[in-house]
PDB file of C-alpha atoms in Angstrom:
ATOM      1  CA  MET A   1       0.096  -0.164  -0.001  1.00  0.00           C
ATOM      2  CA  ALA A   2       2.780   2.270   0.994  1.00  0.00           C
ATOM      3  CA  SER A   3       4.486   1.713  -2.360  1.00  0.00           C
ATOM      4  CA  LEU A   4       1.417   2.340  -4.266  1.00  0.00           C
ATOM      5  CA  ILE A   5       1.093   5.787  -2.462  1.00  0.00           C
ATOM      6  CA  ALA A   6       4.434   6.592  -3.019  1.00  0.00           C
ATOM      7  CA  SER A   7       4.197   5.694  -6.696  1.00  0.00           C
ATOM      8  CA  LEU A   8       0.929   7.823  -6.960  1.00  0.00           C
ATOM      9  CA  LEU A   9       2.649  10.890  -5.509  1.00  0.00           C
ATOM     10  CA  LEU A  10       5.553  10.427  -8.028  1.00  0.00           C
ATOM     11  CA  SER A  11       3.008  10.419 -10.688  1.00  0.00           C
ATOM     12  CA  SER A  12       1.323  13.555  -9.583  1.00  0.00           C
ATOM     13  CA  LEU A  13       4.554  15.311  -9.177  1.00  0.00           C
ATOM     14  CA  ALA A  14       5.616  14.567 -12.752  1.00  0.00           C
ATOM     15  CA  LEU A  15       2.408  15.738 -13.970  1.00  0.00           C
ATOM     16  CA  ALA A  16       2.858  18.851 -11.911  1.00  0.00           C
ATOM     17  CA  ALA A  17       6.463  19.611 -13.295  1.00  0.00           C
ATOM     18  CA  PRO A  18       6.611  22.310 -15.839  1.00  0.00           C
ATOM     19  CA  ALA A  19       7.552  21.313 -19.305  1.00  0.00           C
ATOM     20  CA  PRO A  20      10.658  22.378 -20.438  1.00  0.00           C
ATOM     21  CA  ALA A  21      10.757  25.547 -22.654  1.00  0.00           C
ATOM     22  CA  PRO A  22      10.869  24.626 -26.232  1.00  0.00           C
ATOM     23  CA  ALA A  23      14.032  25.606 -28.083  1.00  0.00           C
ATOM     24  CA  PRO A  24      13.725  28.788 -30.157  1.00  0.00           C
ATOM     25  CA  SER A  25      13.109  28.075 -34.120  1.00  0.00           C
ATOM     26  CA  PRO A  26      14.022  31.002 -36.241  1.00  0.00           C
ATOM     27  CA  PRO A  27      12.223  31.250 -39.593  1.00  0.00           C
ATOM     28  CA  GLY A  28      13.558  29.608 -42.694  1.00  0.00           C
ATOM     29  CA  ILE A  29      15.766  26.787 -41.395  1.00  0.00           C
ATOM     30  CA  PRO A  30      16.288  24.606 -44.204  1.00  0.00           C
ATOM     31  CA  SER A  31      16.384  20.726 -44.325  1.00  0.00           C
ATOM     32  CA  ALA A  32      19.736  18.988 -43.915  1.00  0.00           C
ATOM     33  CA  SER A  33      19.570  18.017 -47.605  1.00  0.00           C
ATOM     34  CA  THR A  34      18.751  21.642 -48.794  1.00  0.00           C
ATOM     35  CA  ALA A  35      21.515  22.845 -46.818  1.00  0.00           C
ATOM     36  CA  GLN A  36      23.839  20.666 -48.400  1.00  0.00           C
ATOM     37  CA  SER A  37      22.924  21.836 -51.740  1.00  0.00           C
ATOM     38  CA  GLN A  38      23.211  25.421 -50.574  1.00  0.00           C
ATOM     39  CA  LEU A  39      26.686  24.642 -48.986  1.00  0.00           C
ATOM     40  CA  ALA A  40      27.769  23.155 -52.436  1.00  0.00           C
ATOM     41  CA  ALA A  41      26.528  26.560 -54.252  1.00  0.00           C
ATOM     42  CA  LEU A  42      28.730  28.752 -52.052  1.00  0.00           C
ATOM     43  CA  THR A  43      31.932  30.294 -53.281  1.00  0.00           C
ATOM     44  CA  VAL A  44      34.967  29.067 -51.407  1.00  0.00           C
ATOM     45  CA  ALA A  45      37.504  32.036 -51.023  1.00  0.00           C
ATOM     46  CA  PRO A  46      40.023  32.996 -48.527  1.00  0.00           C
ATOM     47  CA  GLN A  47      38.420  35.565 -45.901  1.00  0.00           C
ATOM     48  CA  GLY A  48      38.787  39.129 -46.916  1.00  0.00           C
ATOM     49  CA  SER A  49      40.221  41.861 -44.721  1.00  0.00           C
ATOM     50  CA  SER A  50      38.767  43.333 -41.641  1.00  0.00           C
ATOM     51  CA  GLU A  51      40.067  46.837 -42.677  1.00  0.00           C
ATOM     52  CA  GLY A  52      37.362  49.481 -42.278  1.00  0.00           C
ATOM     53  CA  TYR A  53      34.980  47.089 -40.367  1.00  0.00           C
ATOM     54  CA  SER A  54      32.871  48.875 -37.773  1.00  0.00           C
ATOM     55  CA  ARG A  55      29.515  47.613 -36.079  1.00  0.00           C
ATOM     56  CA  ASP A  56      28.282  50.932 -36.774  1.00  0.00           C
ATOM     57  CA  LEU A  57      28.253  49.990 -40.412  1.00  0.00           C
ATOM     58  CA  PHE A  58      25.643  47.377 -39.609  1.00  0.00           C
ATOM     59  CA  PRO A  59      22.892  49.625 -38.115  1.00  0.00           C
ATOM     60  CA  HIS A  60      21.006  47.241 -35.556  1.00  0.00           C
ATOM     61  CA  TRP A  61      18.391  46.755 -33.181  1.00  0.00           C
ATOM     62  CA  ILE A  62      16.209  49.148 -35.361  1.00  0.00           C
ATOM     63  CA  THR A  63      12.639  49.815 -34.672  1.00  0.00           C
ATOM     64  CA  THR A  64      10.472  47.016 -36.346  1.00  0.00           C
ATOM     65  CA  SER A  65       6.930  47.986 -35.426  1.00  0.00           C
ATOM     66  CA  GLY A  66       5.285  50.136 -32.970  1.00  0.00           C
ATOM     67  CA  ALA A  67       7.483  50.544 -30.001  1.00  0.00           C
ATOM     68  CA  CYS A  68       9.555  47.217 -30.674  1.00  0.00           C
ATOM     69  CA  ASN A  69      13.135  47.118 -31.973  1.00  0.00           C
ATOM     70  CA  THR A  70      14.738  44.097 -33.423  1.00  0.00           C
ATOM     71  CA  ARG A  71      16.264  42.976 -30.142  1.00  0.00           C
ATOM     72  CA  GLU A  72      12.890  43.147 -28.373  1.00  0.00           C
ATOM     73  CA  THR A  73      11.164  41.368 -31.337  1.00  0.00           C
ATOM     74  CA  VAL A  74      13.471  38.329 -31.035  1.00  0.00           C
ATOM     75  CA  LEU A  75      13.132  38.165 -27.480  1.00  0.00           C
ATOM     76  CA  ASN A  76       9.258  38.199 -27.458  1.00  0.00           C
ATOM     77  CA  ARG A  77       9.578  35.542 -30.512  1.00  0.00           C
ATOM     78  CA  ASP A  78      11.904  33.015 -28.485  1.00  0.00           C
ATOM     79  CA  GLY A  79      10.558  33.516 -25.255  1.00  0.00           C
ATOM     80  CA  THR A  80       7.714  31.487 -23.398  1.00  0.00           C
ATOM     81  CA  ASN A  81       5.065  32.701 -20.508  1.00  0.00           C
ATOM     82  CA  LEU A  82       5.976  36.431 -21.514  1.00  0.00           C
ATOM     83  CA  VAL A  83       4.500  39.270 -19.831  1.00  0.00           C
ATOM     84  CA  ILE A  84       5.335  42.194 -22.203  1.00  0.00           C
ATOM     85  CA  GLY A  85       5.228  45.898 -21.204  1.00  0.00           C
ATOM     86  CA  SER A  86       3.738  48.678 -23.172  1.00  0.00           C
ATOM     87  CA  ASP A  87       7.268  49.433 -24.264  1.00  0.00           C
ATOM     88  CA  CYS A  88       7.497  45.997 -25.881  1.00  0.00           C
ATOM     89  CA  TYR A  89      10.260  44.810 -23.391  1.00  0.00           C
ATOM     90  CA  PRO A  90       9.422  41.668 -21.874  1.00  0.00           C
ATOM     91  CA  ASP A  91       9.051  42.321 -17.868  1.00  0.00           C
ATOM     92  CA  SER A  92       8.882  38.691 -17.241  1.00  0.00           C
ATOM     93  CA  GLY A  93       8.931  35.202 -18.828  1.00  0.00           C
ATOM     94  CA  SER A  94      11.734  32.440 -19.654  1.00  0.00           C
ATOM     95  CA  TRP A  95      14.310  31.852 -22.459  1.00  0.00           C
ATOM     96  CA  TYR A  96      15.893  28.556 -23.432  1.00  0.00           C
ATOM     97  CA  SER A  97      19.198  28.753 -25.091  1.00  0.00           C
ATOM     98  CA  PRO A  98      19.669  25.924 -27.488  1.00  0.00           C
ATOM     99  CA  TYR A  99      23.602  26.643 -27.815  1.00  0.00           C
ATOM    100  CA  ASP A 100      24.063  25.361 -24.169  1.00  0.00           C
ATOM    101  CA  GLY A 101      20.756  24.349 -22.687  1.00  0.00           C
ATOM    102  CA  ALA A 102      20.394  26.817 -20.027  1.00  0.00           C
ATOM    103  CA  THR A 103      16.994  28.396 -19.264  1.00  0.00           C
ATOM    104  CA  TRP A 104      16.974  32.119 -18.095  1.00  0.00           C
ATOM    105  CA  THR A 105      14.134  34.224 -16.441  1.00  0.00           C
ATOM    106  CA  ALA A 106      15.651  37.532 -17.010  1.00  0.00           C
ATOM    107  CA  ALA A 107      16.033  39.101 -20.305  1.00  0.00           C
ATOM    108  CA  SER A 108      19.239  40.801 -19.420  1.00  0.00           C
ATOM    109  CA  ASP A 109      20.715  37.250 -19.204  1.00  0.00           C
ATOM    110  CA  VAL A 110      20.054  36.773 -22.917  1.00  0.00           C
ATOM    111  CA  ASP A 111      21.804  38.152 -25.945  1.00  0.00           C
ATOM    112  CA  ILE A 112      20.695  38.094 -29.535  1.00  0.00           C
ATOM    113  CA  ASP A 113      23.018  36.300 -31.533  1.00  0.00           C
ATOM    114  CA  HIS A 114      23.939  37.229 -35.240  1.00  0.00           C
ATOM    115  CA  VAL A 115      24.299  33.572 -36.333  1.00  0.00           C
ATOM    116  CA  VAL A 116      26.860  34.818 -38.935  1.00  0.00           C
ATOM    117  CA  PRO A 117      28.602  37.457 -37.066  1.00  0.00           C
ATOM    118  CA  LEU A 118      28.618  40.983 -38.459  1.00  0.00           C
ATOM    119  CA  SER A 119      32.612  40.894 -38.812  1.00  0.00           C
ATOM    120  CA  ASN A 120      32.518  37.626 -40.354  1.00  0.00           C
ATOM    121  CA  ALA A 121      29.998  38.808 -43.038  1.00  0.00           C
ATOM    122  CA  TRP A 122      32.068  42.087 -43.617  1.00  0.00           C
ATOM    123  CA  LYS A 123      34.972  39.725 -44.417  1.00  0.00           C
ATOM    124  CA  SER A 124      32.930  37.311 -46.623  1.00  0.00           C
ATOM    125  CA  GLY A 125      31.489  39.933 -48.882  1.00  0.00           C
ATOM    126  CA  ALA A 126      29.323  42.731 -46.893  1.00  0.00           C
ATOM    127  CA  SER A 127      32.158  45.028 -47.080  1.00  0.00           C
ATOM    128  CA  SER A 128      31.090  45.975 -50.339  1.00  0.00           C
ATOM    129  CA  TRP A 129      27.281  46.253 -49.809  1.00  0.00           C
ATOM    130  CA  THR A 130      25.368  49.360 -49.044  1.00  0.00           C
ATOM    131  CA  THR A 131      24.691  50.484 -45.731  1.00  0.00           C
ATOM    132  CA  ALA A 132      21.046  49.717 -46.178  1.00  0.00           C
ATOM    133  CA  LYS A 133      21.696  46.242 -47.147  1.00  0.00           C
ATOM    134  CA  ARG A 134      24.078  45.757 -44.103  1.00  0.00           C
ATOM    135  CA  GLN A 135      21.067  47.114 -41.956  1.00  0.00           C
ATOM    136  CA  ASP A 136      18.645  44.426 -43.467  1.00  0.00           C
ATOM    137  CA  PHE A 137      21.263  41.798 -42.716  1.00  0.00           C
ATOM    138  CA  ALA A 138      21.762  42.932 -39.127  1.00  0.00           C
ATOM    139  CA  ASN A 139      17.978  42.901 -38.434  1.00  0.00           C
ATOM    140  CA  ASP A 140      16.750  39.902 -40.496  1.00  0.00           C
ATOM    141  CA  LEU A 141      13.620  38.475 -39.118  1.00  0.00           C
ATOM    142  CA  GLN A 142      12.832  36.427 -42.364  1.00  0.00           C
ATOM    143  CA  ASN A 143      15.778  34.172 -42.255  1.00  0.00           C
ATOM    144  CA  PRO A 144      17.643  32.091 -39.289  1.00  0.00           C
ATOM    145  CA  GLN A 145      20.193  35.012 -38.746  1.00  0.00           C
ATOM    146  CA  LEU A 146      18.852  36.187 -35.251  1.00  0.00           C
ATOM    147  CA  ILE A 147      18.495  34.056 -31.936  1.00  0.00           C
ATOM    148  CA  ALA A 148      17.956  34.395 -28.323  1.00  0.00           C
ATOM    149  CA  VAL A 149      20.888  32.664 -26.294  1.00  0.00           C
ATOM    150  CA  THR A 150      22.741  32.761 -23.211  1.00  0.00           C
ATOM    151  CA  ASP A 151      24.886  36.190 -23.140  1.00  0.00           C
ATOM    152  CA  ASN A 152      28.274  34.748 -21.947  1.00  0.00           C
ATOM    153  CA  VAL A 153      28.027  32.027 -24.654  1.00  0.00           C
ATOM    154  CA  ASN A 154      27.310  34.396 -27.211  1.00  0.00           C
ATOM    155  CA  GLN A 155      30.264  36.582 -25.996  1.00  0.00           C
ATOM    156  CA  ALA A 156      32.450  33.352 -25.971  1.00  0.00           C
ATOM    157  CA  LYS A 157      31.490  33.012 -29.687  1.00  0.00           C
ATOM    158  CA  GLY A 158      32.528  36.578 -30.718  1.00  0.00           C
ATOM    159  CA  ASP A 159      33.148  36.692 -34.256  1.00  0.00           C
ATOM    160  CA  SER A 160      34.130  33.287 -34.840  1.00  0.00           C
ATOM    161  CA  GLY A 161      33.027  30.925 -37.506  1.00  0.00           C
ATOM    162  CA  PRO A 162      32.285  27.214 -37.193  1.00  0.00           C
ATOM    163  CA  GLU A 163      35.738  26.226 -37.832  1.00  0.00           C
ATOM    164  CA  GLU A 164      36.678  27.940 -34.449  1.00  0.00           C
ATOM    165  CA  TRP A 165      33.609  27.896 -32.421  1.00  0.00           C
ATOM    166  CA  LYS A 166      30.494  25.535 -32.300  1.00  0.00           C
ATOM    167  CA  PRO A 167      27.541  25.672 -29.631  1.00  0.00           C
ATOM    168  CA  PRO A 168      28.632  23.542 -26.649  1.00  0.00           C
ATOM    169  CA  LEU A 169      25.522  21.337 -27.142  1.00  0.00           C
ATOM    170  CA  GLN A 170      26.600  18.844 -29.795  1.00  0.00           C
ATOM    171  CA  SER A 171      22.980  18.091 -30.269  1.00  0.00           C
ATOM    172  CA  TYR A 172      22.440  21.669 -31.888  1.00  0.00           C
ATOM    173  CA  HIS A 173      25.185  21.353 -34.208  1.00  0.00           C
ATOM    174  CA  CYS A 174      23.063  20.182 -36.996  1.00  0.00           C
ATOM    175  CA  THR A 175      20.667  22.955 -36.490  1.00  0.00           C
ATOM    176  CA  TYR A 176      23.399  25.501 -36.232  1.00  0.00           C
ATOM    177  CA  ALA A 177      25.033  24.410 -39.516  1.00  0.00           C
ATOM    178  CA  ARG A 178      21.938  24.541 -41.282  1.00  0.00           C
ATOM    179  CA  MET A 179      20.928  28.058 -40.029  1.00  0.00           C
ATOM    180  CA  TRP A 180      24.662  29.210 -40.921  1.00  0.00           C
ATOM    181  CA  ILE A 181      24.543  27.900 -44.311  1.00  0.00           C
ATOM    182  CA  LYS A 182      21.131  29.465 -45.358  1.00  0.00           C
ATOM    183  CA  VAL A 183      22.166  33.092 -44.110  1.00  0.00           C
ATOM    184  CA  LYS A 184      25.350  32.771 -46.148  1.00  0.00           C
ATOM    185  CA  TYR A 185      23.369  31.349 -49.269  1.00  0.00           C
ATOM    186  CA  VAL A 186      20.717  34.115 -48.868  1.00  0.00           C
ATOM    187  CA  TYR A 187      23.281  36.851 -48.852  1.00  0.00           C
ATOM    188  CA  ASP A 188      25.738  35.122 -51.290  1.00  0.00           C
ATOM    189  CA  LEU A 189      28.595  35.429 -48.761  1.00  0.00           C
ATOM    190  CA  THR A 190      31.973  33.360 -49.390  1.00  0.00           C
ATOM    191  CA  VAL A 191      33.077  30.559 -46.871  1.00  0.00           C
ATOM    192  CA  THR A 192      36.637  29.637 -46.481  1.00  0.00           C
ATOM    193  CA  GLN A 193      37.654  25.869 -46.965  1.00  0.00           C
ATOM    194  CA  ALA A 194      38.250  25.440 -43.127  1.00  0.00           C
ATOM    195  CA  GLU A 195      34.589  26.781 -42.671  1.00  0.00           C
ATOM    196  CA  LYS A 196      33.078  24.435 -45.138  1.00  0.00           C
ATOM    197  CA  ASN A 197      34.863  21.450 -43.860  1.00  0.00           C
ATOM    198  CA  ALA A 198      33.398  22.298 -40.508  1.00  0.00           C
ATOM    199  CA  LEU A 199      30.098  22.731 -41.690  1.00  0.00           C
ATOM    200  CA  VAL A 200      30.110  19.314 -43.616  1.00  0.00           C
ATOM    201  CA  GLN A 201      31.188  17.838 -40.462  1.00  0.00           C
ATOM    202  CA  MET A 202      28.269  19.452 -38.342  1.00  0.00           C
ATOM    203  CA  LEU A 203      25.792  18.283 -41.173  1.00  0.00           C
ATOM    204  CA  ASP A 204      27.004  14.824 -40.647  1.00  0.00           C
ATOM    205  CA  THR A 205      25.459  14.974 -37.331  1.00  0.00           C
ATOM    206  CA  CYS A 206      22.083  15.636 -38.802  1.00  0.00           C
TER     207      CYS A 206
END
């Protein structure tokens, strides 16, 4: 009888436990097979110079609609159980970071990662773009270029490509590679041979 009661208690606790927050899923992530085709279509070339680069040349966190800027829009897209203020900033909620598997309950602990970093884009072809195109790239909500992740993980990534940095959670390597490839494909950015090799290896985990 005691074991039955204990079993029922455990069952009720399991039912009461909150489900883990879903991983954010930016729009436009291709299938693995489509990503392989897109990767094959990218131009392989040595990385260009960083001369002249500045984040200011990629105006970001612009107003997207009403009171919302791009950062707030992504926070609100990728969070769960949010209470959003009249200024569009989420006052409470939770954010699951698929890069490292952490969940945060303060928006200040979350960064919005540019999947393809602005500096990497500059050295891969964006140095010749207009400022308007660089602004579109830095605020792209139509492709898998922006995602809410743990702030210090994003800072550890910096402007590294996948040949130098990968998400700590290996289970996310497939999705990360597919996002990276899609962004480079849409914007016709080049990849280095080392970068391509790393992406092929990551797609092999799909």
